Short mmCIF file of C-alpha atoms in Angstrom, two decimals:
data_model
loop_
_atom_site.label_atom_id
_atom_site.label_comp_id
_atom_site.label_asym_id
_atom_site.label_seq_id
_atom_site.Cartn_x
_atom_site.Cartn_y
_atom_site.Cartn_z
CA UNK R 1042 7.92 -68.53 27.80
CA UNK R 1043 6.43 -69.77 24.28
CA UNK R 1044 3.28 -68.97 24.98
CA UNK R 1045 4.03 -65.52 25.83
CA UNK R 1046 6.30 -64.90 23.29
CA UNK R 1047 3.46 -66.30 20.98
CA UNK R 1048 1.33 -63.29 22.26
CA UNK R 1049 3.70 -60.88 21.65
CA UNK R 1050 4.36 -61.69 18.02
CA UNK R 1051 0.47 -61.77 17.78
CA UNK R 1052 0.08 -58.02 19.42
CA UNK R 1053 2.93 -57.31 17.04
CA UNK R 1054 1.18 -58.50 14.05
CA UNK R 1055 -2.11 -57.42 15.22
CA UNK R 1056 -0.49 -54.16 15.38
CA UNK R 1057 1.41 -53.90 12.29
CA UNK R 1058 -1.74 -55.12 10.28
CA UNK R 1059 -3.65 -52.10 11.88
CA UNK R 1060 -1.26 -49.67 11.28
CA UNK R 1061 -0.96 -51.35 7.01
CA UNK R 1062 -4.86 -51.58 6.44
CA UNK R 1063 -5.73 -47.92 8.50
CA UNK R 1064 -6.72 -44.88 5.84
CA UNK R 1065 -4.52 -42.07 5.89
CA UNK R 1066 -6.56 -38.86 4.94
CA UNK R 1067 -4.63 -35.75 3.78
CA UNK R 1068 -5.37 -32.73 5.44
CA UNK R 1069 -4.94 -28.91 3.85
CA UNK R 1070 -4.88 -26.51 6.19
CA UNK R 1071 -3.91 -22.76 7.17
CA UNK R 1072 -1.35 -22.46 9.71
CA UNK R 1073 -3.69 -19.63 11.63
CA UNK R 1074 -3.64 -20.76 15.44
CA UNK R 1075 -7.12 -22.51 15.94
CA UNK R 1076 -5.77 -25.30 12.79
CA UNK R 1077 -2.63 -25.39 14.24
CA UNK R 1078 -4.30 -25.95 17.65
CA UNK R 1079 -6.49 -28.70 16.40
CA UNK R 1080 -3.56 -30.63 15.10
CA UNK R 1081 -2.31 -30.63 18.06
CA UNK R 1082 -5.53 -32.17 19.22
CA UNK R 1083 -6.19 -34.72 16.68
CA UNK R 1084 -5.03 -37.65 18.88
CA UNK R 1085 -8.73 -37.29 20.69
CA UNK R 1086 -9.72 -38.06 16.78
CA UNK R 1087 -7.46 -40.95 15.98
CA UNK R 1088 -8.01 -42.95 19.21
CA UNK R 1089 -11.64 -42.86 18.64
CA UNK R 1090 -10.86 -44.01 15.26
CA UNK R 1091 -7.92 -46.39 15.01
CA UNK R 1092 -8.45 -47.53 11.33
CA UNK R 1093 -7.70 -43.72 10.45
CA UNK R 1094 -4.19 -41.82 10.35
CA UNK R 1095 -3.80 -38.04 9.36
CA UNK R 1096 -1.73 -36.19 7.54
CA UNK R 1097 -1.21 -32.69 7.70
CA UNK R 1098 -0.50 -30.10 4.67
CA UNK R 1099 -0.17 -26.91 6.83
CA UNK R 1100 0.61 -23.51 4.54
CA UNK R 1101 0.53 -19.79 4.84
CA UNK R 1102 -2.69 -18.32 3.95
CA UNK R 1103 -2.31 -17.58 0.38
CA UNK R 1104 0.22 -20.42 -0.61
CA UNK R 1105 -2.93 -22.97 0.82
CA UNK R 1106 -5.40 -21.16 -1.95
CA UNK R 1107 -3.24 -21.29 -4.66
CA UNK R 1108 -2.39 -24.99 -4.22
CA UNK R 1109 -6.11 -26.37 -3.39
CA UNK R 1110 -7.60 -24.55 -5.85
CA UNK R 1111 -5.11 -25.92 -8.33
CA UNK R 1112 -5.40 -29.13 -7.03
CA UNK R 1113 -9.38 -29.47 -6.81
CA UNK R 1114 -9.53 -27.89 -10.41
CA UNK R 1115 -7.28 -29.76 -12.26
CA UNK R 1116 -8.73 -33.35 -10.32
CA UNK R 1117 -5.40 -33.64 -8.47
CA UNK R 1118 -6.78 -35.69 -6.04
CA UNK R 1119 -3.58 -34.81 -3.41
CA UNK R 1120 -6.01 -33.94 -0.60
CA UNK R 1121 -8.79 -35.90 1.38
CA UNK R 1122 -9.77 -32.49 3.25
CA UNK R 1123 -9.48 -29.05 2.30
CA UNK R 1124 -9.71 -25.73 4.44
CA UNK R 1125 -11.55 -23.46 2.66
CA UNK R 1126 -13.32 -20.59 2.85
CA UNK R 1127 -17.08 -19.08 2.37
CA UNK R 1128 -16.01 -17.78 -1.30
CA UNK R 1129 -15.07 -21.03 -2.60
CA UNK R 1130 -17.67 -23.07 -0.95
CA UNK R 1131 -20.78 -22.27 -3.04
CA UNK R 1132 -18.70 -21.83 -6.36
CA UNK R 1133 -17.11 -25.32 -6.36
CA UNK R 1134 -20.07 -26.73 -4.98
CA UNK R 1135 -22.04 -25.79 -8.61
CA UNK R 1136 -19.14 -26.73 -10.32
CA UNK R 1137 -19.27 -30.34 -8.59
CA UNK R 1138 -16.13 -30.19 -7.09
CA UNK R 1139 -17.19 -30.92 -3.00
CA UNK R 1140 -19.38 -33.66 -1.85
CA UNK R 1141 -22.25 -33.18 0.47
CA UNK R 1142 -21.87 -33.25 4.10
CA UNK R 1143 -24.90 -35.37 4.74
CA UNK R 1144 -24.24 -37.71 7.25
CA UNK R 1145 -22.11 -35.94 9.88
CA UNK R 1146 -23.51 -37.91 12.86
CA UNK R 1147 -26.69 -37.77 15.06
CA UNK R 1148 -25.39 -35.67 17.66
CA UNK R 1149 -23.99 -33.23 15.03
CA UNK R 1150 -26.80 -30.58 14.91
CA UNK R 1151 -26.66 -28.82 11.47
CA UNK R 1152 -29.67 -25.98 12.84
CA UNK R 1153 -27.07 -25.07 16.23
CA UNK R 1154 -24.67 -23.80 13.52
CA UNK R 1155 -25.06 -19.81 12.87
CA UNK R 1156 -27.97 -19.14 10.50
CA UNK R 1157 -25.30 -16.07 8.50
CA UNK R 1158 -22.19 -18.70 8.72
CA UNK R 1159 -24.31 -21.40 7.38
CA UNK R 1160 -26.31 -19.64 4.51
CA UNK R 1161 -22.84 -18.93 2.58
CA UNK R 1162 -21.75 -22.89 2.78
CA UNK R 1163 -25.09 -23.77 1.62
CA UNK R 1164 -26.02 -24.91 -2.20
CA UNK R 1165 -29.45 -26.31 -3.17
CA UNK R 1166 -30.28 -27.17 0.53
CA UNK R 1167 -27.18 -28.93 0.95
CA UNK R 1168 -24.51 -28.67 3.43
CA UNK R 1169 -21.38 -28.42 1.13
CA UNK R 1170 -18.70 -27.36 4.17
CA UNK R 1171 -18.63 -27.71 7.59
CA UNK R 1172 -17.41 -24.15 9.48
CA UNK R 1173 -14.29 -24.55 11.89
CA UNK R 1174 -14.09 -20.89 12.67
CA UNK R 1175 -16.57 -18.23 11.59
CA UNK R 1176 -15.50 -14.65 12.12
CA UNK R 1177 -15.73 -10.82 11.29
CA UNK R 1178 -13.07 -8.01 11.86
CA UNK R 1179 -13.54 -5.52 14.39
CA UNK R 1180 -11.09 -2.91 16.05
CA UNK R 1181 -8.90 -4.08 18.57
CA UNK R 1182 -7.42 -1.50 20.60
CA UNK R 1183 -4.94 -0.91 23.75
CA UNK R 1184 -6.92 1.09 26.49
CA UNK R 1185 -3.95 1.88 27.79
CA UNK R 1186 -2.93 4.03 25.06
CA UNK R 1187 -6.05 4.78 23.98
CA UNK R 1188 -6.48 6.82 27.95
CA UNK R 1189 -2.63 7.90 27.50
CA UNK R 1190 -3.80 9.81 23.75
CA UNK R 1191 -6.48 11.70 25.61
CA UNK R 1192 -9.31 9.75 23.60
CA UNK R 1193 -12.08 7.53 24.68
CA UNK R 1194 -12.83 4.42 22.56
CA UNK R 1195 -16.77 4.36 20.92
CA UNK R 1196 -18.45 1.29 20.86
CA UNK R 1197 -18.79 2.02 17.57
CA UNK R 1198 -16.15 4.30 15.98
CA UNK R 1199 -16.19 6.24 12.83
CA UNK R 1200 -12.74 6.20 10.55
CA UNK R 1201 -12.03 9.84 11.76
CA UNK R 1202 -11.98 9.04 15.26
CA UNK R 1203 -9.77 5.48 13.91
CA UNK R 1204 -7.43 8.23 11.92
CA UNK R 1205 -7.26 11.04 15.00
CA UNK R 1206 -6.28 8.18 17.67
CA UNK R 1207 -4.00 6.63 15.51
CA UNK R 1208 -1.88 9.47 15.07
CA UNK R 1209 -2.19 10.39 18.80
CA UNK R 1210 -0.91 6.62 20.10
CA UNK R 1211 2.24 6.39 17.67
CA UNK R 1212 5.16 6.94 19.36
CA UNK R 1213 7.55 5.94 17.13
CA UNK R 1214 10.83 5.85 19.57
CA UNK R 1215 8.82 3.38 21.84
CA UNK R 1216 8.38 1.35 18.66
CA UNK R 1217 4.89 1.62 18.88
CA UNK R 1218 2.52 2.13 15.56
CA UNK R 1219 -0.89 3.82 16.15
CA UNK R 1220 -2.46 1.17 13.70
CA UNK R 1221 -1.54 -2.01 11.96
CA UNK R 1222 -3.72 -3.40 8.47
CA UNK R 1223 -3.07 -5.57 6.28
CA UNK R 1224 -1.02 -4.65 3.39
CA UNK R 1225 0.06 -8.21 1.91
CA UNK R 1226 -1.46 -8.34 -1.64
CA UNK R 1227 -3.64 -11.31 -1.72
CA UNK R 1228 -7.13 -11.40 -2.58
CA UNK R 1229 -8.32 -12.58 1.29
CA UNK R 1230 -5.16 -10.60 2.77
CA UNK R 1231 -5.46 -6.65 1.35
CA UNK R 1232 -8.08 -6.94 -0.71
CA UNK R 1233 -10.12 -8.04 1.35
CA UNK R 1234 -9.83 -6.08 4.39
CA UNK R 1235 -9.92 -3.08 1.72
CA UNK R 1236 -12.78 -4.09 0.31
CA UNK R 1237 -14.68 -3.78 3.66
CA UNK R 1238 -13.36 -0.43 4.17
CA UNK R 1239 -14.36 0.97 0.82
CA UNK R 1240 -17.82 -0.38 1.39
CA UNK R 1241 -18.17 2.17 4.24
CA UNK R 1242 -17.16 4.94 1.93
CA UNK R 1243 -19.32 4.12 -0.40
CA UNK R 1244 -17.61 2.54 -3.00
CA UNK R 1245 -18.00 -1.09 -4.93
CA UNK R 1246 -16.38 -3.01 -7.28
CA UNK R 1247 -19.03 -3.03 -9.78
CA UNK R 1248 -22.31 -1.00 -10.26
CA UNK R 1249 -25.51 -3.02 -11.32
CA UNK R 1250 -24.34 -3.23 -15.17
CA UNK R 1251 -21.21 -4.71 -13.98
CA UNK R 1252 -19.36 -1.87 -14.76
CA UNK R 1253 -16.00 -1.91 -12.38
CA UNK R 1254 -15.96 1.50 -10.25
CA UNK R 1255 -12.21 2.05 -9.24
CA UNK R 1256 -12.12 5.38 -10.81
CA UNK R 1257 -15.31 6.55 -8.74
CA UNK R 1258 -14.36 8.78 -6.03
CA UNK R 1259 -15.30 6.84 -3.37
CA UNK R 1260 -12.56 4.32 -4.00
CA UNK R 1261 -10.33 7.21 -4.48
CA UNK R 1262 -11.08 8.34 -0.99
CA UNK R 1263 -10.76 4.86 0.37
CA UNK R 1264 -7.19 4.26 -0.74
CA UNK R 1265 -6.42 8.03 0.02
CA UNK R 1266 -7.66 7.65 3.38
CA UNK R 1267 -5.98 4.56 4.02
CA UNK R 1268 -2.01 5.33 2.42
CA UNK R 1269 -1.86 8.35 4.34
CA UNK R 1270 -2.76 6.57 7.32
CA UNK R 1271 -0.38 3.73 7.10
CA UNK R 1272 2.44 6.75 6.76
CA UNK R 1273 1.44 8.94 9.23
CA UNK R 1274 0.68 5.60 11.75
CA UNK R 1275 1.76 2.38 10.43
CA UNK R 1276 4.82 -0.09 10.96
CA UNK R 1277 7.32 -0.01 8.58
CA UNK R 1278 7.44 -2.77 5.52
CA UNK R 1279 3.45 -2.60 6.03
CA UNK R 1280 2.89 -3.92 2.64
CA UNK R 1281 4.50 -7.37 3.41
CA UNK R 1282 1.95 -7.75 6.57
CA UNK R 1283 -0.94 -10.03 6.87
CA UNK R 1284 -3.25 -11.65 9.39
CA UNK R 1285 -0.79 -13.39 10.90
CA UNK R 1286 2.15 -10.33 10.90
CA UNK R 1287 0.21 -8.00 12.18
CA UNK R 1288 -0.99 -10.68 14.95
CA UNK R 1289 2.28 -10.48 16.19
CA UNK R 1290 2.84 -6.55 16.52
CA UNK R 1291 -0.28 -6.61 18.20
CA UNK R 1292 0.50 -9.23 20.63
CA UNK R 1293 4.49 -7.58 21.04
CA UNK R 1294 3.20 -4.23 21.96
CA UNK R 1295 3.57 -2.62 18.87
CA UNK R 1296 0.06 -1.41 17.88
CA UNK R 1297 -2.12 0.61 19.65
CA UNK R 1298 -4.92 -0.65 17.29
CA UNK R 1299 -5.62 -3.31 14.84
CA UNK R 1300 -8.28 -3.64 12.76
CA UNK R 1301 -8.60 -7.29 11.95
CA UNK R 1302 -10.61 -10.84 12.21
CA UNK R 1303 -12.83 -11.45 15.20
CA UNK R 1304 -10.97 -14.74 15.57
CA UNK R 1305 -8.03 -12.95 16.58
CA UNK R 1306 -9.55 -11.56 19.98
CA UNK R 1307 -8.86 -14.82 21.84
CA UNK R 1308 -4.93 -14.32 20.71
CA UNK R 1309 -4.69 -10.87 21.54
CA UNK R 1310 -5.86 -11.52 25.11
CA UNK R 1311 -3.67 -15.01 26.00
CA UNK R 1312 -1.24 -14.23 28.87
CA UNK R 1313 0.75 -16.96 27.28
CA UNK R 1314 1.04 -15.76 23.96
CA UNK R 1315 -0.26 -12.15 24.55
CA UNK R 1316 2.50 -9.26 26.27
CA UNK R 1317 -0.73 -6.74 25.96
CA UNK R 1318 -3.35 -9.38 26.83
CA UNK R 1319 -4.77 -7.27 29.94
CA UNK R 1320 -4.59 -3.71 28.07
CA UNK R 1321 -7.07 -4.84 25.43
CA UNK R 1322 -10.38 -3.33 24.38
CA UNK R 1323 -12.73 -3.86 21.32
CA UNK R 1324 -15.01 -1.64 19.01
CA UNK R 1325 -17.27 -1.95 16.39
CA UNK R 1326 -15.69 -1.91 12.19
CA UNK R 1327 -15.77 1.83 11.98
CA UNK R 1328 -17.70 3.63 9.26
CA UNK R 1329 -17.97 7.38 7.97
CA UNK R 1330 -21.78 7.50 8.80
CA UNK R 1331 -23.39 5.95 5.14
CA UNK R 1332 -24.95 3.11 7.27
CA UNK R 1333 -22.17 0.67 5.95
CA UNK R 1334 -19.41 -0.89 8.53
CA UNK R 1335 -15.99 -2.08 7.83
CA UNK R 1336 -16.86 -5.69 8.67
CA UNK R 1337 -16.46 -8.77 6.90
CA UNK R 1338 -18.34 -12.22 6.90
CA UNK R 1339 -15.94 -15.18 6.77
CA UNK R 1340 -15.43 -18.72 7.88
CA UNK R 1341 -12.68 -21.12 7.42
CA UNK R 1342 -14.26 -24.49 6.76
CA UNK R 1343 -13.61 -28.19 6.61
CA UNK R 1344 -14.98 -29.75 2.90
CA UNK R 1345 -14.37 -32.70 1.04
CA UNK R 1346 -13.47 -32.74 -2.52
CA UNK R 1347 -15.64 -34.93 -4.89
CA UNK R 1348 -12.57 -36.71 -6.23
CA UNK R 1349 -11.67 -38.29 -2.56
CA UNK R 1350 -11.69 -42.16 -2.65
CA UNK R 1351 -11.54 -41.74 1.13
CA UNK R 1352 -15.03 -40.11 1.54
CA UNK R 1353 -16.74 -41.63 5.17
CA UNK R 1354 -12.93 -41.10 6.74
CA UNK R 1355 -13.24 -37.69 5.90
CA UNK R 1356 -16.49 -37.18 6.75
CA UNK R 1357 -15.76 -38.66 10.12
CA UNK R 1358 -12.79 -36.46 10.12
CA UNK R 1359 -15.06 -33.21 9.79
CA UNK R 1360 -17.67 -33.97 12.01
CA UNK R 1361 -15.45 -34.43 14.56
CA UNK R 1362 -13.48 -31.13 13.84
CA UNK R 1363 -16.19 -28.79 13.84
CA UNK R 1364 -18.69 -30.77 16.66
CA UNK R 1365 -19.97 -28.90 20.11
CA UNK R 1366 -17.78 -32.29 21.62
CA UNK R 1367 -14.76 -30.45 19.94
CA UNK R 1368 -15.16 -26.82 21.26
CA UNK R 1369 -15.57 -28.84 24.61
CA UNK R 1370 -12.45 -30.55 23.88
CA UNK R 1371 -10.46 -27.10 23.42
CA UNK R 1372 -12.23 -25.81 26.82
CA UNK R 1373 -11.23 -28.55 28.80
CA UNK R 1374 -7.68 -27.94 27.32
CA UNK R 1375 -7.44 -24.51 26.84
CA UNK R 1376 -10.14 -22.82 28.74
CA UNK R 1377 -13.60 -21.56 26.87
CA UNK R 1378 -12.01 -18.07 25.62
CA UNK R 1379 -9.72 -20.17 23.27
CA UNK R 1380 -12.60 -22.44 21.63
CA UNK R 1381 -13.01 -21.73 17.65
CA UNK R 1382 -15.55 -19.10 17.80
CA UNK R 1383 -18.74 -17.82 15.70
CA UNK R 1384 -19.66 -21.20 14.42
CA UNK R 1385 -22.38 -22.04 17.06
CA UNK R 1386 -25.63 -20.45 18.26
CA UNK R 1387 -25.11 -22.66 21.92
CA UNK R 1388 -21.82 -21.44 22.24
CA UNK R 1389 -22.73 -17.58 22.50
CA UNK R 1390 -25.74 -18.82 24.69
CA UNK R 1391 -22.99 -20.67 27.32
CA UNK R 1392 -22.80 -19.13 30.26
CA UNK R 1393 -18.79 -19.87 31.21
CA UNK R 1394 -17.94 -18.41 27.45
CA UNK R 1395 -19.61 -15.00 27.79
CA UNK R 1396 -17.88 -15.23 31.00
CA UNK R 1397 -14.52 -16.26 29.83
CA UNK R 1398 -14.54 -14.13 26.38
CA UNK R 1399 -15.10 -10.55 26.54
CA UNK R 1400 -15.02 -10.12 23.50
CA UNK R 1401 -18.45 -12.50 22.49
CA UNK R 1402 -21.57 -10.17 22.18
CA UNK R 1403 -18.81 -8.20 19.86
CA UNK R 1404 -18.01 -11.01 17.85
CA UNK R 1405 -21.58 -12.03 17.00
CA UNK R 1406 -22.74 -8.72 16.72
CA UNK R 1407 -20.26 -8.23 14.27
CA UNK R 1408 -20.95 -11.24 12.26
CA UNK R 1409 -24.90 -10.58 12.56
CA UNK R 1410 -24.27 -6.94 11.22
CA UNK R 1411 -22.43 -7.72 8.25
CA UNK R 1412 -25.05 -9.00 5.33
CA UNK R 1413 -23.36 -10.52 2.08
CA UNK R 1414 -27.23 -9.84 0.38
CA UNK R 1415 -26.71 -6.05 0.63
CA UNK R 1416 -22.54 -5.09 1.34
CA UNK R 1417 -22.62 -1.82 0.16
CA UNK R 1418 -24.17 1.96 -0.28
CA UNK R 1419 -25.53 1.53 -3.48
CA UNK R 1420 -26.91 -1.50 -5.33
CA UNK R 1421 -24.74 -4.43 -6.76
CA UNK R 1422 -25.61 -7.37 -9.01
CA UNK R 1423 -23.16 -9.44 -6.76
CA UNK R 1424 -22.60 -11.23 -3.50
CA UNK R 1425 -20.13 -11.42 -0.77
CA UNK R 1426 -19.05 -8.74 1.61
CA UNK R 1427 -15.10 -8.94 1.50
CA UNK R 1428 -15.28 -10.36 -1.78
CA UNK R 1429 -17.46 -10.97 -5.26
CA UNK R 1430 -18.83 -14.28 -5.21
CA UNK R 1431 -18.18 -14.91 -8.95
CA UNK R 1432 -15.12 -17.33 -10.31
CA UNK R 1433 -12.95 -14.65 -12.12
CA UNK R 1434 -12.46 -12.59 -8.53
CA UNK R 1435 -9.78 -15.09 -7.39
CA UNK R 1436 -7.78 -14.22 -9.83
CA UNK R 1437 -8.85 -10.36 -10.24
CA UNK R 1438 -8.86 -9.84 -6.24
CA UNK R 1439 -5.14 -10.87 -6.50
CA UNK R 1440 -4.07 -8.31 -9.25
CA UNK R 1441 -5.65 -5.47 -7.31
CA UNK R 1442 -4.34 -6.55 -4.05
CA UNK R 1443 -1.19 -6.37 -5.95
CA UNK R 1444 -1.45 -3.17 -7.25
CA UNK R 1445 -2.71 -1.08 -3.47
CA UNK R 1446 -0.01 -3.18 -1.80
CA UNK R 1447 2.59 -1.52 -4.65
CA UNK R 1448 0.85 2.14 -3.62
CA UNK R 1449 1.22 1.58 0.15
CA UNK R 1450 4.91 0.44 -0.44
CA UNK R 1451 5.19 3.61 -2.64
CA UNK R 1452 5.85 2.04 -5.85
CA UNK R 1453 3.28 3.71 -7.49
CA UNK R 1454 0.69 6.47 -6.84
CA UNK R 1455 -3.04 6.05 -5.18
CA UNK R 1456 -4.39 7.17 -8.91
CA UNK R 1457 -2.03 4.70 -11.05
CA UNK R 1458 -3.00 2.08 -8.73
CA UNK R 1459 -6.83 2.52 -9.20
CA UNK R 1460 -6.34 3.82 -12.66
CA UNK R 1461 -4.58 -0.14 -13.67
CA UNK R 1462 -7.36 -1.65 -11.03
CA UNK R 1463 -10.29 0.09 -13.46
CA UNK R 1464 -8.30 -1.73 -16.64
CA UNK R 1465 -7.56 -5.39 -14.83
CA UNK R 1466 -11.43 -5.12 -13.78
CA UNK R 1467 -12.41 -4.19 -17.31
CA UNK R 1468 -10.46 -7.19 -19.17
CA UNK R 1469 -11.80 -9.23 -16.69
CA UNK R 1470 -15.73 -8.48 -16.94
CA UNK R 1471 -15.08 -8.20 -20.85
CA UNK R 1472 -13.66 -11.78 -21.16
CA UNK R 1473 -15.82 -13.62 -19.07
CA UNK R 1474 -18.80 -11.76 -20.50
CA UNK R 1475 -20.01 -9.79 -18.10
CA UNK R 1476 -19.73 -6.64 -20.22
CA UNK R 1477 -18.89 -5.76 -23.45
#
């Protein structure tokens, strides 16, 4: 009876001095449903990797941007990992603020991950972030409504058609919107999914001088184009939706299209979570025929910021996260259509994906199409498809998301909106020297 009483203090203490000496790493994360999946996952991690504990710091999409980029600017030091996404990554990288993700492992395979996801989380050769979900936007559409309307879906639709079926599928006393966009101000909610659209009409933030270009007519027909819309064949209280709230009309029945992240397909089509999930099709960004689709280029990513005394936990932390043993992980637990998608060249090249996800070739042809190099009609001096890879958009992609969120809630017109855009843009290039 000593003896084994002996033992079990021992397994105690062996136990307790595990749990006092193991690292805890702080985690910041988005509460979209592939992080909140992963979490939910993470005991794969920890078992692998007893000396390590996690904690998780899990926030809506714009509250998480405010806070890490607060954090990693002012050397806060509050979180081991960050999400982030493909703006950030090569801006703090210059600026020092991530650490290099060279030594993620053997069996990683840095050249499996997608040549356009891993270009924008590249600086100086070096790996900077590690993707956990790449992704464009595409149309997601019932077919059931789509047939009921009279209308057959393009492959590849043009903003007319998007407008004309819209209008056709809203039946209003069935609670069901022809269309749901984002209208939550926010420079990666509105902003950017406006952004995308206005590069198919031919517009731009800025023309090669850096001269902003909201009161061009192109931008004028872009926010014209899109109030009406949202009037004529929106939800109600459309300015207060994001990703996420306009994920859930879609999946309750309540749009007949949505015009949203590539990520989302795998939601939309869920039995469990999904009341639509056999009525749904996909299409193309549209465009209005200038060569220019309503696509983005985005990943959310897994990076480690320079002031981190917890560096080789983390790293271990991210390889793990974003591996090929990962997706395989989610497979085995949630079937292949629910695996993060558009990180991985073997992934679109696996046989029981394309089979399990329809919605694959789309995806990648999506995020192929979309070229951060060349986003728009006419020449730019800048970057980024959904965004302007300098510092100062951050901030200046918030004020105008403000401002079109204000003119789809009717709090202003289309031509105040653009008109206070044109001045926020203006202060903005004029203080951080752009112009003068």
């Amino acid at each position: 009876m000593k003896i084994l009483i002996s033992a079990l203090l021992s397994a105690t203490s062996l136990l307790a001095f595990s749990q006092a000496s193991a690292e805890t790493l702080t985690i910041a994360t988005v509460n979209n449903g592939d992080m909140v999946r992963m979490q939910g996952l993470t005991e794969d991690f920890t078992s692998k990797n007893p000396d390590i504990q996690l904690e998780w710091v899990t926030l809506e999409e714009n509250v998480l941007r405010e806070r890490v980029t607060t954090d990693i600017a002012t050397k806060g030091g509050q979180y081991d990992v960050l999400t982030i996404g493909t703006y950030e990554v090569p801006i703090w990288a210059k600026q020092g603020w991530l650490l290099p993700l060279d030594n993620l492992g053997p069996d990683y395979d840095v050249d499996d991950l997608l040549p356009a996801i891993r270009a924008g989380l590249t600086a100086d050769n070096k790996l900077y972030a590690a993707p956990f979900y790449g992704e464009s936007s595409m149309v997601m559409y019932r077919k059931d409504l789509i047939e009921k309307a009279g209308l057959k879906m393009p492959d590849a639709p043009t903003w007319e058609f998007i407008g004309e079926a819209a209008r056709k599928m809203t039946d209003r006393a069935a609670g069901i919107n022809g269309v749901c966009l984002r209208g939550k101000a926010g420079w990666g909610e509105n902003t950017a999914f406006l952004t995308t659209m206005s590069n198919s009409f031919g517009a731009r933030w800025f023309d090669e001088n850096w001269k902003p270009q909201f009161d061009q007519p192109e931008w004028k027909a872009t926010l014209d184009f899109y109030t009406k819309l949202m009037k004529d064949a929106g939800p109600d209280g459309a300015s207060s939706n994001g990703f996420n709230e306009n994920l859930a009309l879609f999946q309750q029945g309540k749009c007949g299209m949505w015009i949203d992240a590539t990520v989302a397909a795998s939601f939309v089509t869920n039995p469990k979570d999904s009341t639509v999930a056999d009525k749904v099709g996909f299409a193309l960004a549209p465009d209005t025929g200038l060569g220019k689709r309503a696509n983005w280029l985005w990943a959310w990513n897994l990076a480690i910021p320079a002031g981190t005394k917890k560096a080789e936990a983390a790293e271990k932390f991210v390889s793990w996260a974003t591996s090929k043993e990962y997706l395989a992980l989610v497979a085995a637990k949630e079937g292949w259509a629910n695996v993060p998608p558009g990180t991985r060249t073997s992934l679109y090249e696996n046989a029981e994906y394309q089979k399990a996800a329809p919605f694959a070739k789309m995806t990648l042809d999506s995020i192929n199409a979309a070229d951060p190099t060349k986003p728009t009609v006419k020449p730019v001096p800048y970057v980024g498809v959904q965004f302007v890879a300098i510092p100062e958009f951050q901030g200046l992609g918030t004020t105008v998301g403000q401002l079109f969120s204000a003119a789809l809630a009717g709090q202003m017109t289309v031509d105040d909106a653009l008109a206070q855009a044109q001045t926020a843009a203006t202060r903005e290039m004029t203080r951080g020297g752009y112009i003068k």
